[in-house]
Amino acid sequence: MQIEHPVRQRLVRELYIDHHGWLFGWLRKKLRCPSDAADLAQDTFVRVMQSDGLAQLREPRAFLTTTAGRLLIDHLRRRKLEQSYLAAIALHAPDVAAPSAEEHQAALETLAALATMLEMLPPKPRQAFLMYRLEGVPHADIAARLGVSVSMVKQYLAAVLMQCYRVLHG
Amino acid sequence: MRHATLTSTQPEGRRGDDAPSAAIVAQATDWYLKAQDDDCPSEVRAALQDWLCADPMHRLAYGRIDEIWTRFGQVDAQAGKAALDTGLSGAGRRRRSMAGGLMLACAVAASGWLALQTQTARYLLADHRTVPGERLTITLADRSRVTLNTDSAIDVRYDGSERRIVLQQGEILVEVTADPQRPFVVESRHATARALGTQYIVRDDAVATTVAVIESTVEACSRASDACVTLGAGEATLITRDGVTDAEAVDIDTLTGWRDGVLAVNDRPLAEVLAELERYRRGAFSYDAEALRGLSVSGVFPLDDTDRALAALSANLPLRVTRFTPYIVRIDRR
């Protein structure tokens, strides 16, 4: 448990008062959606609060735009991921009854978590894992499709699970 | 150190010595994958039980692997695979380039997640941008005008010797004021298009750049090689990483229709027209291009209201339009 230092609190408060309005404007221009911009501005300050080296901060604006820029890219990436998921659902199962809003949201949350676990992996292990886990393709068929040996496929599957474990549990 | 015992109230698994070692995680993964196999012999399953009982760390690691495995079952299998596969490889969605007489059908090259992120950043950090469905005309310091089409971004770099526009993505129409001292250059990922005073269009489709001239002449060059072609009014070229095509006559009214918010097409395949309309939408159309083969379209469609364009298409063609969300519209042949 990290104890909030009074000096740190004061720094963050000052940073917020001086820069929140400007940062919100910057994000709003990038996103053109005020509520998303407000959320991201908030997230940016949460990140800033957790970061080290706050006391040595020389160029707060550059620091804030870097932090906000990373969050912005994550946000857009996630939106893209969700769009391709929805498009694929529309394509594969156009006649299936639409899931409830809650089910839908839960699936999208899970999808984002899965993407975070998989994103650092090279394509072949990732494809092997998705084929095996989501499509139930047998080892031998995966090996044929990817042009590798069956034992390599097994190594891929183990490597992906261990990578997911590392992302979640360090 | 009496305090040590008093403060050891952290939840289990948080402290370093309470976490399974990397070796245990690797063993747990192997066991887990073996157990997934339906043909796994009973003596192996018995050995797994022994392994789990031997150490609470074994059970913890195995349980966590099981949680990960289960999470992958919580999304639609086919859609999840499609999204995670294309999303993470950055393959993006298929997009067709359609520019008058220059028709190009090709998938956006797999550019990698990193490249996608870089592209997103370039777009977001550009001097001027439009969102899908938007158009924007900017008057520059020398009175030259740049009109950005849907989902486009430019940076303006003017100096004493050159007027340069960097097209980060999308499509622009430039109306250049004459200045013999300072050439006007549009730079895209693949091409540069240079003029002294004229009107022309530059369109970047990720895999290729189209340059089309409305008035006067433009020199269009590949950035990868030194190949160039000089274009006159009513001519266009396509520039890819591999080179420059010869000048080809195009219908300028078709190419500039977007400036007036219309898409004019004459006997083009439906899938191609849908791909073009899709550029102007925030969401995606979902359709099977093979199933739509043989349906062709002529007409003028509004770009500012693609739902209306879609209604006009479905009124005249045997189509069924299903809306899943405002962002996902499915189009099937009836």
Coordinates of C-alpha atoms in Angstrom, one line a residue:
Chain A
M1 CA 0.0 0.0 0.0
Q2 CA 1.4 3.3 -1.1
I3 CA 1.0 6.2 1.3
E4 CA 0.0 9.4 -0.4
H5 CA 2.7 12.0 0.5
P6 CA 1.4 15.5 1.3
V7 CA 4.0 17.0 -1.0
R8 CA 2.9 14.7 -3.8
Q9 CA -0.7 15.5 -3.3
R10 CA 0.0 19.2 -3.5
L11 CA 2.0 18.7 -6.7
V12 CA -0.8 16.8 -8.3
R13 CA -3.4 19.3 -7.2
E14 CA -1.3 22.2 -8.7
L15 CA -0.8 20.2 -11.9
Y16 CA -4.5 19.6 -12.1
I17 CA -5.5 23.2 -11.5
D18 CA -3.0 24.5 -14.0
H19 CA -3.4 22.0 -16.7
H20 CA -6.7 20.1 -16.6
G21 CA -8.6 22.6 -18.7
W22 CA -5.9 22.8 -21.3
L23 CA -5.5 19.0 -21.4
F24 CA -9.2 18.4 -21.8
G25 CA -9.2 20.9 -24.7
W26 CA -6.3 19.0 -26.3
L27 CA -8.0 15.6 -26.0
R28 CA -11.3 17.0 -27.1
K29 CA -9.7 18.3 -30.3
K30 CA -8.2 14.8 -30.9
L31 CA -11.3 12.9 -30.1
R32 CA -14.2 15.2 -30.9
C33 CA -16.2 13.4 -28.3
P34 CA -16.4 15.5 -25.0
S35 CA -17.3 12.6 -22.7
D36 CA -14.5 10.4 -24.0
A37 CA -12.1 13.4 -23.7
A38 CA -13.2 14.0 -20.1
D39 CA -12.7 10.3 -19.2
L40 CA -9.2 10.3 -20.8
A41 CA -8.2 13.5 -19.0
Q42 CA -9.2 11.9 -15.8
D43 CA -7.3 8.8 -16.5
T44 CA -4.3 10.9 -17.4
F45 CA -4.2 12.5 -14.0
V46 CA -4.6 9.1 -12.3
R47 CA -1.6 7.8 -14.2
V48 CA 0.3 11.0 -13.4
M49 CA -0.5 10.5 -9.7
Q50 CA 0.9 7.0 -9.8
S51 CA 4.1 7.9 -11.6
D52 CA 7.5 8.5 -10.1
G53 CA 9.5 11.5 -10.6
L54 CA 6.6 13.9 -10.2
A55 CA 8.8 16.2 -8.0
Q56 CA 11.4 16.6 -10.8
L57 CA 8.8 17.5 -13.4
R58 CA 10.3 20.2 -15.6
E59 CA 7.9 20.3 -18.5
P60 CA 4.4 19.4 -17.3
R61 CA 2.7 19.9 -20.6
A62 CA 5.1 17.6 -22.5
F63 CA 4.7 15.1 -19.7
L64 CA 0.9 15.3 -19.7
T65 CA 0.6 15.0 -23.5
T66 CA 2.9 12.0 -23.6
T67 CA 0.9 10.3 -20.9
A68 CA -2.5 11.3 -22.5
G69 CA -1.2 10.4 -26.0
R70 CA -0.5 6.8 -24.8
L71 CA -3.9 6.5 -23.3
L72 CA -5.5 8.0 -26.4
I73 CA -3.8 5.4 -28.6
D74 CA -5.0 2.6 -26.3
H75 CA -8.5 4.0 -26.5
L76 CA -8.5 4.1 -30.3
R77 CA -6.9 0.7 -30.5
R78 CA -9.6 -0.7 -28.3
R79 CA -12.3 0.9 -30.3
K80 CA -10.8 -0.7 -33.5
L81 CA -10.7 -4.1 -31.8
E82 CA -14.3 -3.8 -30.7
Q83 CA -15.4 -2.8 -34.2
S84 CA -13.7 -5.7 -35.9
Y85 CA -15.3 -8.0 -33.3
L86 CA -18.8 -6.6 -34.0
A87 CA -18.2 -6.7 -37.7
A88 CA -17.2 -10.4 -37.4
I89 CA -20.2 -11.2 -35.4
A90 CA -22.4 -9.5 -38.0
L91 CA -20.7 -11.5 -40.7
H92 CA -20.6 -15.0 -39.0
A93 CA -23.9 -15.0 -37.1
P94 CA -26.2 -12.4 -38.8
D95 CA -29.3 -14.4 -37.6
V96 CA -28.4 -14.9 -34.0
A97 CA -30.5 -12.9 -31.6
A98 CA -28.6 -9.8 -30.3
P99 CA -27.1 -10.3 -26.9
S100 CA -28.2 -8.0 -24.0
A101 CA -26.2 -4.8 -23.5
E102 CA -24.6 -6.2 -20.4
E103 CA -23.5 -9.5 -22.1
H104 CA -22.2 -7.4 -24.9
Q105 CA -20.2 -5.1 -22.7
A106 CA -18.8 -8.0 -20.7
A107 CA -17.6 -9.7 -24.0
L108 CA -16.0 -6.5 -25.1
E109 CA -14.2 -6.1 -21.7
T110 CA -12.9 -9.6 -22.0
L111 CA -11.8 -9.1 -25.6
A112 CA -9.7 -6.1 -24.5
A113 CA -8.2 -8.1 -21.7
L114 CA -7.3 -10.9 -24.1
A115 CA -5.8 -8.5 -26.6
T116 CA -3.6 -7.1 -23.8
M117 CA -2.4 -10.6 -23.0
L118 CA -1.7 -11.5 -26.6
E119 CA -0.3 -8.3 -28.1
M120 CA 3.4 -8.9 -27.4
L121 CA 3.4 -12.3 -29.0
P122 CA 4.7 -13.1 -32.5
P123 CA 2.0 -14.0 -35.1
K124 CA 2.6 -17.8 -35.3
P125 CA 2.2 -18.7 -31.6
R126 CA -0.7 -16.3 -31.3
Q127 CA -2.5 -17.8 -34.4
A128 CA -1.8 -21.3 -33.2
F129 CA -3.3 -20.6 -29.8
L130 CA -6.4 -18.9 -31.2
M131 CA -7.0 -21.8 -33.7
Y132 CA -6.6 -24.4 -30.9
R133 CA -8.5 -22.6 -28.2
L134 CA -11.3 -20.8 -30.1
E135 CA -11.8 -23.0 -33.2
G136 CA -10.7 -26.4 -31.8
V137 CA -8.4 -27.1 -34.7
P138 CA -6.3 -30.3 -33.9
H139 CA -2.5 -29.9 -33.4
A140 CA -1.7 -31.6 -36.7
D141 CA -3.9 -29.2 -38.8
I142 CA -2.5 -26.2 -37.0
A143 CA 1.0 -27.5 -37.8
A144 CA 0.1 -27.9 -41.5
R145 CA -1.5 -24.5 -41.8
L146 CA 1.4 -22.7 -40.2
G147 CA 4.1 -24.8 -41.8
V148 CA 5.7 -26.0 -38.6
S149 CA 6.0 -29.3 -36.8
V150 CA 3.5 -30.6 -34.3
S151 CA 5.9 -30.4 -31.5
M152 CA 6.5 -26.7 -32.4
V153 CA 2.7 -26.2 -32.1
K154 CA 2.8 -27.6 -28.6
Q155 CA 5.6 -25.3 -27.7
Y156 CA 3.6 -22.4 -29.1
L157 CA 0.6 -23.2 -27.0
A158 CA 2.6 -23.4 -23.8
A159 CA 4.5 -20.2 -24.7
V160 CA 1.3 -18.3 -25.2
L161 CA -0.2 -19.5 -21.9
M162 CA 2.9 -18.6 -20.0
Q163 CA 3.0 -15.2 -21.6
C164 CA -0.7 -14.6 -20.6
Y165 CA 0.3 -15.7 -17.1
R166 CA 3.2 -13.2 -17.0
V167 CA 0.9 -10.4 -18.2
L168 CA -1.6 -11.1 -15.5
H169 CA 0.5 -12.2 -12.6
G170 CA 4.0 -10.8 -13.3
Chain B
M1 CA 12.6 -8.4 14.5
R2 CA 9.3 -8.9 16.3
H3 CA 7.5 -6.5 14.0
A4 CA 8.0 -8.8 11.0
T5 CA 5.5 -11.3 12.3
L6 CA 3.0 -8.6 13.1
T7 CA 3.0 -7.1 9.6
S8 CA 2.7 -10.3 7.6
T9 CA -1.0 -9.8 7.0
Q10 CA -0.8 -9.3 3.2
P11 CA -3.1 -11.4 1.1
E12 CA -1.7 -14.7 -0.1
G13 CA 0.1 -14.7 -3.4
R14 CA 1.1 -11.1 -3.1
R15 CA 4.6 -11.5 -1.5
G16 CA 7.4 -12.8 -3.6
D17 CA 7.8 -16.1 -1.6
D18 CA 4.1 -16.8 -2.0
A19 CA 4.1 -16.6 -5.8
P20 CA 4.7 -19.8 -7.9
S21 CA 8.1 -19.8 -9.5
A22 CA 8.6 -19.6 -13.3
A23 CA 9.5 -23.3 -13.2
I24 CA 6.2 -24.2 -11.5
V25 CA 4.3 -22.0 -14.0
A26 CA 5.9 -23.9 -16.9
Q27 CA 5.1 -27.3 -15.3
A28 CA 1.5 -26.2 -14.7
T29 CA 1.2 -25.1 -18.3
D30 CA 2.5 -28.5 -19.5
W31 CA 0.1 -30.3 -17.3
Y32 CA -2.8 -28.2 -18.3
L33 CA -2.3 -28.7 -22.0
K34 CA -1.8 -32.5 -21.5
A35 CA -5.1 -32.6 -19.6
Q36 CA -6.9 -30.7 -22.4
D37 CA -6.2 -33.6 -24.7
D38 CA -9.2 -36.0 -24.7
D39 CA -6.9 -38.9 -25.3
C40 CA -4.9 -38.1 -22.2
P41 CA -4.3 -41.6 -20.5
S42 CA -5.7 -42.1 -17.0
E43 CA -2.2 -42.7 -15.5
V44 CA -1.2 -39.2 -16.7
R45 CA -4.3 -37.8 -15.1
A46 CA -3.5 -39.6 -11.9
A47 CA 0.1 -38.2 -12.0
L48 CA -1.4 -34.7 -12.5
Q49 CA -3.5 -35.2 -9.3
D50 CA -0.3 -36.2 -7.4
W51 CA 1.5 -33.1 -8.8
L52 CA -1.4 -30.8 -7.7
C53 CA -1.4 -32.3 -4.2
A54 CA 2.3 -32.0 -3.7
D55 CA 2.4 -28.2 -3.3
P56 CA -0.1 -25.4 -2.8
M57 CA 2.0 -23.4 -5.4
H58 CA 1.2 -26.1 -8.0
R59 CA -2.5 -25.7 -7.3
L60 CA -2.3 -21.9 -7.5
A61 CA -0.4 -21.8 -10.8
Y62 CA -2.7 -24.5 -12.3
G63 CA -5.8 -22.6 -11.2
R64 CA -4.5 -19.4 -12.8
I65 CA -3.8 -21.1 -16.1
D66 CA -7.3 -22.5 -15.9
E67 CA -8.7 -19.0 -15.4
I68 CA -6.8 -17.7 -18.5
W69 CA -8.1 -20.7 -20.5
T70 CA -11.7 -20.0 -19.4
R71 CA -11.5 -16.3 -20.3
F72 CA -10.9 -17.2 -23.9
G73 CA -14.2 -19.0 -23.8
Q74 CA -16.1 -15.9 -22.8
V75 CA -16.1 -14.2 -26.2
D76 CA -17.8 -15.4 -29.4
A77 CA -15.2 -17.9 -30.8
Q78 CA -15.3 -17.0 -34.4
A79 CA -15.6 -13.2 -33.9
G80 CA -13.0 -13.3 -31.1
K81 CA -10.5 -15.1 -33.3
A82 CA -11.2 -12.7 -36.2
A83 CA -10.8 -9.6 -34.0
L84 CA -7.7 -10.8 -32.2
D85 CA -6.1 -12.1 -35.3
T86 CA -6.7 -9.0 -37.6
G87 CA -6.7 -6.5 -34.7
L88 CA -3.3 -7.6 -33.4
S89 CA -1.6 -8.2 -36.7
G90 CA -2.7 -4.7 -37.8
A91 CA -4.1 -6.1 -41.1
G92 CA -6.9 -3.6 -40.8
R93 CA -9.9 -3.9 -42.9
R94 CA -10.0 -4.5 -46.6
R95 CA -10.4 -1.3 -48.5
R96 CA -10.6 -0.8 -52.2
S97 CA -9.2 2.1 -53.9
M98 CA -11.6 3.6 -56.4
A99 CA -10.5 6.6 -58.4
G100 CA -12.3 7.0 -61.7
G101 CA -10.6 4.9 -64.3
L102 CA -7.9 3.7 -61.9
M103 CA -9.4 0.8 -60.1
L104 CA -7.4 -1.1 -57.7
A105 CA -8.5 -4.0 -55.5
C106 CA -6.1 -4.9 -52.8
A107 CA -6.0 -5.6 -49.2
V108 CA -4.3 -3.1 -46.9
A109 CA -0.9 -4.6 -46.3
A110 CA -0.3 -6.2 -42.9
S111 CA 1.8 -3.5 -41.4
G112 CA 2.2 -4.7 -37.8
W113 CA 0.6 -3.4 -34.7
L114 CA 3.4 -0.9 -34.2
A115 CA 3.0 0.6 -37.6
L116 CA -0.7 0.9 -36.9
Q117 CA 0.0 2.8 -33.7
T118 CA 2.4 5.1 -35.5
Q119 CA -0.1 5.8 -38.2
T120 CA -2.8 6.5 -35.5
A121 CA -0.4 8.9 -33.8
R122 CA 0.5 10.6 -37.1
Y123 CA -3.2 11.2 -37.8
L124 CA -3.9 12.4 -34.3
L125 CA -1.0 14.8 -34.2
A126 CA -1.5 16.3 -37.7
D127 CA -2.0 20.0 -38.2
H128 CA -5.4 19.5 -39.8
R129 CA -7.7 16.5 -39.7
T130 CA -11.2 15.3 -40.7
V131 CA -13.2 12.5 -39.1
P132 CA -15.1 10.0 -41.3
G133 CA -17.9 11.8 -43.1
E134 CA -16.3 15.3 -42.7
R135 CA -14.9 17.7 -45.3
L136 CA -12.8 20.7 -44.5
T137 CA -11.3 23.5 -46.7
I138 CA -8.3 25.4 -45.4
T139 CA -6.8 28.6 -46.9
L140 CA -3.1 28.7 -46.5
A141 CA -0.8 31.7 -46.0
D142 CA -0.2 32.1 -49.8
R143 CA -4.0 31.9 -50.5
S144 CA -3.6 28.3 -51.8
R145 CA -6.5 26.1 -50.7
V146 CA -6.5 22.6 -49.5
T147 CA -9.8 20.6 -49.2
L148 CA -9.6 17.5 -47.0
N149 CA -11.9 14.6 -47.8
T150 CA -13.2 12.2 -45.2
D151 CA -10.9 10.7 -42.6
S152 CA -7.8 12.6 -43.8
A153 CA -4.9 14.4 -42.2
I154 CA -2.2 16.8 -43.3
D155 CA 0.8 18.7 -42.0
V156 CA 1.7 22.0 -43.6
R157 CA 5.4 22.8 -44.0
Y158 CA 6.0 26.1 -45.8
D159 CA 9.4 27.6 -45.9
G160 CA 11.3 30.2 -48.1
S161 CA 12.1 27.7 -50.9
E162 CA 9.1 25.3 -50.9
R163 CA 5.5 24.9 -50.0
R164 CA 5.1 21.3 -48.8
I165 CA 1.9 19.5 -47.6
V166 CA 2.4 16.1 -46.0
L167 CA -0.6 14.0 -46.6
Q168 CA -0.6 11.7 -43.5
Q169 CA -3.7 9.8 -44.7
G170 CA -6.7 10.1 -46.8
E171 CA -7.4 12.4 -49.7
I172 CA -7.0 16.1 -50.5
L173 CA -7.8 18.4 -53.4
V174 CA -5.3 21.4 -53.7
E175 CA -5.9 24.6 -55.5
V176 CA -2.4 26.1 -55.8
T177 CA -1.7 29.9 -56.3
A178 CA 1.1 30.5 -58.8
D179 CA 4.5 31.2 -57.3
P180 CA 7.4 30.5 -59.7
Q181 CA 9.9 30.9 -56.8
R182 CA 8.3 28.3 -54.5
P183 CA 7.1 25.0 -55.9
F184 CA 4.1 23.4 -54.2
V185 CA 4.6 19.7 -53.2
V186 CA 2.2 17.2 -51.8
E187 CA 4.0 14.2 -50.2
S188 CA 2.2 11.0 -49.3
R189 CA 3.6 7.6 -48.1
H190 CA 4.4 6.6 -51.7
A191 CA 4.6 9.7 -53.8
T192 CA 5.4 13.3 -54.2
A193 CA 3.3 15.5 -56.6
R194 CA 4.9 18.9 -57.5
A195 CA 3.5 21.9 -59.3
L196 CA 3.9 25.6 -59.7
G197 CA 0.2 26.6 -59.9
T198 CA -2.6 24.2 -60.6
Q199 CA -5.5 22.1 -59.1
Y200 CA -5.0 18.5 -58.3
I201 CA -6.0 15.6 -56.1
V202 CA -3.8 13.3 -54.1
R203 CA -5.3 10.2 -52.4
D204 CA -3.4 7.9 -50.2
D205 CA -5.0 4.4 -49.8
A206 CA -2.3 2.9 -47.6
V207 CA -1.1 0.6 -50.4
A208 CA -1.0 3.2 -53.2
T209 CA -1.3 6.9 -53.9
T210 CA -3.4 8.3 -56.7
V211 CA -2.5 11.7 -58.2
A212 CA -5.1 13.2 -60.6
V213 CA -4.8 16.6 -62.3
I214 CA -7.8 19.0 -62.7
E215 CA -5.9 21.9 -64.3
S216 CA -2.5 22.6 -65.7
T217 CA 0.4 20.1 -65.1
V218 CA 1.8 18.2 -62.2
E219 CA 5.0 16.1 -61.9
A220 CA 4.2 13.0 -59.9
C221 CA 7.2 10.9 -58.5
S222 CA 7.6 7.7 -56.6
R223 CA 9.3 8.2 -53.3
A224 CA 10.9 4.7 -53.4
S225 CA 12.5 5.1 -56.8
D226 CA 13.3 8.1 -59.0
A227 CA 10.5 7.3 -61.4
C228 CA 8.3 10.3 -62.4
V229 CA 5.4 11.0 -64.7
T230 CA 4.1 14.3 -65.9
L231 CA 0.4 14.6 -65.8
G232 CA -1.8 17.0 -67.8
A233 CA -5.4 18.1 -67.0
G234 CA -7.7 15.1 -66.9
E235 CA -4.9 12.6 -66.3
A236 CA -4.1 10.4 -63.4
T237 CA -1.4 8.0 -62.2
L238 CA -1.1 5.4 -59.5
I239 CA 2.0 5.2 -57.4
T240 CA 2.9 2.2 -55.3
R241 CA 6.1 1.1 -53.6
D242 CA 7.0 -0.6 -56.8
G243 CA 6.7 2.3 -59.2
V244 CA 4.5 4.7 -61.2
T245 CA 1.9 3.9 -63.8
D246 CA 1.7 5.8 -67.1
A247 CA -0.6 8.8 -67.3
E248 CA -4.2 7.6 -67.9
A249 CA -7.3 9.7 -68.9
V250 CA -9.8 9.8 -66.0
D251 CA -13.2 11.4 -65.5
I252 CA -12.4 14.5 -63.4
D253 CA -16.1 15.1 -62.5
T254 CA -16.2 11.6 -60.9
L255 CA -13.0 12.2 -59.0
T256 CA -14.0 15.6 -57.7
G257 CA -17.5 14.7 -56.8
W258 CA -16.7 14.4 -53.1
R259 CA -15.9 18.1 -53.0
D260 CA -19.6 18.7 -53.5
G261 CA -20.6 15.8 -51.3
V262 CA -21.6 13.3 -53.9
L263 CA -20.4 10.0 -55.3
A264 CA -21.2 9.7 -59.0
V265 CA -20.8 6.2 -60.4
N266 CA -21.5 4.6 -63.8
D267 CA -21.9 0.9 -63.9
R268 CA -19.6 -0.1 -61.1
P269 CA -19.8 -3.3 -59.0
L270 CA -21.9 -2.9 -55.9
A271 CA -19.1 -4.1 -53.5
E272 CA -16.8 -1.4 -54.9
V273 CA -19.4 1.3 -54.3
L274 CA -20.0 0.0 -50.8
A275 CA -16.3 0.2 -50.1
E276 CA -16.2 3.7 -51.3
L277 CA -19.3 4.8 -49.2
E278 CA -17.7 3.1 -46.2
R279 CA -14.9 5.6 -46.2
Y280 CA -17.5 8.3 -45.2
R281 CA -18.9 6.3 -42.2
R282 CA -17.8 5.9 -38.7
G283 CA -18.8 2.3 -38.6
A284 CA -18.4 -0.6 -41.0
F285 CA -20.4 -2.3 -43.6
S286 CA -20.4 -6.0 -43.4
Y287 CA -21.0 -7.9 -46.7
D288 CA -19.7 -10.8 -48.7
A289 CA -18.3 -9.4 -51.9
E290 CA -18.6 -12.7 -53.6
A291 CA -22.3 -12.9 -52.9
L292 CA -22.8 -9.4 -54.3
R293 CA -20.9 -10.2 -57.5
G294 CA -23.0 -9.3 -60.6
L295 CA -24.9 -6.5 -59.0
S296 CA -23.8 -3.2 -60.6
V297 CA -24.7 0.4 -59.7
S298 CA -25.1 3.6 -61.6
G299 CA -26.2 6.9 -60.0
V300 CA -25.3 9.8 -57.8
F301 CA -25.3 9.2 -54.0
P302 CA -25.0 11.7 -51.1
L303 CA -21.8 11.3 -49.1
D304 CA -23.0 13.4 -46.2
D305 CA -25.7 10.9 -45.4
T306 CA -24.5 7.4 -46.3
D307 CA -27.6 5.8 -44.7
R308 CA -29.7 7.6 -47.4
A309 CA -27.3 6.4 -50.0
L310 CA -27.7 2.9 -48.7
A311 CA -31.5 3.2 -48.7
A312 CA -31.3 4.3 -52.4
L313 CA -29.2 1.3 -53.2
S314 CA -31.5 -1.1 -51.5
A315 CA -34.5 0.4 -53.2
N316 CA -33.1 -0.4 -56.6
L317 CA -31.3 -3.6 -55.9
P318 CA -32.3 -7.0 -54.4
L319 CA -30.7 -6.2 -51.0
R320 CA -31.5 -6.9 -47.4
V321 CA -30.0 -4.3 -45.0
T322 CA -29.7 -5.3 -41.3
R323 CA -28.6 -2.8 -38.6
F324 CA -26.8 -4.4 -35.6
T325 CA -25.6 -1.2 -34.0
P326 CA -25.3 2.3 -35.6
Y327 CA -21.8 1.2 -36.5
I328 CA -22.4 -2.2 -38.0
V329 CA -24.6 -2.6 -41.0
R330 CA -25.0 -6.0 -42.7
I331 CA -25.8 -6.1 -46.4
D332 CA -27.0 -9.3 -48.0
R333 CA -28.4 -10.3 -51.3
R334 CA -32.2 -11.0 -51.1

